């Protein structure tokens, strides 16, 4: 494409080193979409004659068909997807050599990549919505199931499993907001920025932007060819999503272990061991957790690439896509498999409750009972703390004590206290806004349905 300037052709080793075809070929259809808009604009503005533009459009349609039918074998000699398509177009239609008028690969790459990323993000958005729906329906299924809530991995207070699922709903809902913001930041059309400075030809950038359904053309041509912020915005979304996935997976892996054992994973999503016949391993959860590193790594890869890059385009930027694809593919697979797996997770209520009988997760309820009887909270806290210590020393469980034993420590104890001291009552009574009380969770479920 640039042999005019050179006496010798490019060394083979350099061709191999500089090509990006293996990475960017997957954007072929988007590249044609961008070229179609560009050539339409060249025709409308009179830069090309209307029939020239039409012939080029027809040629592009033929190339597109060849790609779709798997008949197009691109060559690494032509560096990238953009030059391969243009070369094939020009073979089919010699006027193809006019397509690159008022365009550089710098604005072309940026346009094609934004189109491709937009397409994938729209699909991801739907898949993320599925995940949100699964979490809502899990919350409905498990509303009245009670599990220990933990802080510091120590039993803290009992919570509704429905409440737990909705906690993840909030996380993934924020991810969806970040996804939308990534979509927003790519929503400007780079076409017409040229190599870096625009064009002397009377192009119409609004027109191409409109045809390609962008909100508006990018505002500064130098920024346009140097900018990869929209990719970083995607990576931030992807990294946060995977961080959430990895934390969720870790909970389920832990609660599925024999020591906790209240989470039951679907057989179809687990693997066995080649040696130990008893094993049912949570490999899908572990792999999802394990893929988090790649996705965060891809984010770092881009940030480090961008750091200190001079204005404007530098070839370093060609390295921006490998990690982008890896993260797109990874999170799409993870979201899909996690949605299916989560919809089949069951809870063993009996085991969860028997686990609760090992801790003192109702201690706050006792203290709050005392508060209602007029005892200052700090005092109540100390009284109950001593009571718990006494139970531990004497190997006693509060639920087995009779009233007179209670009164030794807590003179205010009465039938009312005994009545509220069950995990079920404890959850039910935490009826503050956003709390774990069943009424609250039911309200959250209804709200969540309206939010997706
Ligand atoms: N293959 C290159 C890329 O993907 C095309 C851009 C080349 N631009 C240039 N000025 N050499 O970034």
Short mmCIF file of N, CA and C in Angstrom, two decimals, residues 362-384 410 412-413 416-417 420 429-430:
data_model
loop_
_atom_site.label_atom_id
_atom_site.label_comp_id
_atom_site.label_asym_id
_atom_site.label_seq_id
_atom_site.Cartn_x
_atom_site.Cartn_y
_atom_site.Cartn_z
N UNK A 362 -27.39 -14.93 67.59
CA UNK A 362 -28.56 -14.18 68.07
C UNK A 362 -28.19 -13.23 69.20
N UNK A 363 -26.89 -13.11 69.47
CA UNK A 363 -26.45 -12.28 70.59
C UNK A 363 -26.93 -10.83 70.44
N UNK A 364 -26.87 -10.30 69.23
CA UNK A 364 -27.32 -8.92 69.03
C UNK A 364 -28.81 -8.80 69.31
N UNK A 365 -29.56 -9.85 68.98
CA UNK A 365 -31.00 -9.82 69.24
C UNK A 365 -31.28 -9.71 70.75
N UNK A 366 -30.46 -10.42 71.54
CA UNK A 366 -30.65 -10.35 73.00
C UNK A 366 -30.34 -8.94 73.48
N UNK A 367 -29.23 -8.38 72.97
CA UNK A 367 -28.85 -7.03 73.40
C UNK A 367 -29.94 -6.03 73.02
N UNK A 368 -30.50 -6.18 71.84
CA UNK A 368 -31.54 -5.24 71.39
C UNK A 368 -32.83 -5.42 72.18
N UNK A 369 -33.08 -6.67 72.62
CA UNK A 369 -34.22 -6.92 73.51
C UNK A 369 -34.04 -6.11 74.81
N UNK A 370 -32.81 -6.14 75.33
CA UNK A 370 -32.53 -5.39 76.56
C UNK A 370 -32.68 -3.89 76.34
N UNK A 371 -32.24 -3.42 75.16
CA UNK A 371 -32.40 -2.00 74.84
C UNK A 371 -33.87 -1.60 74.91
N UNK A 372 -34.71 -2.47 74.38
CA UNK A 372 -36.15 -2.18 74.39
C UNK A 372 -36.69 -2.16 75.83
N UNK A 373 -35.97 -2.85 76.73
CA UNK A 373 -36.38 -2.80 78.15
C UNK A 373 -35.67 -1.67 78.90
N UNK A 374 -35.05 -0.79 78.16
CA UNK A 374 -34.48 0.40 78.79
C UNK A 374 -33.01 0.30 79.15
N UNK A 375 -32.35 -0.83 78.88
CA UNK A 375 -30.93 -0.95 79.23
C UNK A 375 -30.10 -0.21 78.15
N UNK A 376 -29.15 0.65 78.56
CA UNK A 376 -28.31 1.32 77.55
C UNK A 376 -27.56 0.28 76.72
N UNK A 377 -27.40 0.55 75.45
CA UNK A 377 -26.84 -0.49 74.56
C UNK A 377 -25.47 -0.97 75.01
N UNK A 378 -24.60 -0.05 75.43
CA UNK A 378 -23.25 -0.47 75.85
C UNK A 378 -23.31 -1.46 77.01
N UNK A 379 -24.24 -1.20 77.92
CA UNK A 379 -24.39 -2.11 79.07
C UNK A 379 -24.93 -3.46 78.60
N UNK A 380 -25.94 -3.38 77.73
CA UNK A 380 -26.54 -4.61 77.20
C UNK A 380 -25.48 -5.45 76.49
N UNK A 381 -24.63 -4.77 75.74
CA UNK A 381 -23.58 -5.45 74.99
C UNK A 381 -22.69 -6.24 75.96
N UNK A 382 -22.34 -5.59 77.08
CA UNK A 382 -21.45 -6.25 78.03
C UNK A 382 -22.13 -7.44 78.71
N UNK A 383 -23.38 -7.23 79.08
CA UNK A 383 -24.13 -8.32 79.74
C UNK A 383 -24.18 -9.54 78.83
N UNK A 384 -24.54 -9.29 77.57
CA UNK A 384 -24.69 -10.43 76.65
C UNK A 384 -23.32 -11.06 76.35
N UNK A 410 -29.42 -12.48 82.94
CA UNK A 410 -30.24 -11.43 82.35
C UNK A 410 -31.57 -11.37 83.08
N UNK A 412 -33.90 -9.37 83.05
CA UNK A 412 -35.05 -8.94 82.23
C UNK A 412 -35.63 -10.07 81.39
N UNK A 413 -34.94 -11.22 81.31
CA UNK A 413 -35.39 -12.31 80.43
C UNK A 413 -36.81 -12.74 80.78
N UNK A 416 -41.19 -13.54 76.32
CA UNK A 416 -41.06 -12.74 75.10
C UNK A 416 -39.65 -12.94 74.48
N UNK A 417 -38.63 -12.92 75.34
CA UNK A 417 -37.26 -13.11 74.84
C UNK A 417 -37.12 -14.50 74.21
N UNK A 420 -38.55 -14.67 70.70
CA UNK A 420 -37.85 -14.05 69.55
C UNK A 420 -36.49 -14.70 69.26
N UNK A 429 -37.48 -10.12 62.01
CA UNK A 429 -37.61 -8.87 62.75
C UNK A 429 -36.63 -7.79 62.26
N UNK A 430 -35.72 -8.15 61.40
CA UNK A 430 -34.79 -7.12 60.91
C UNK A 430 -35.42 -6.38 59.73
#
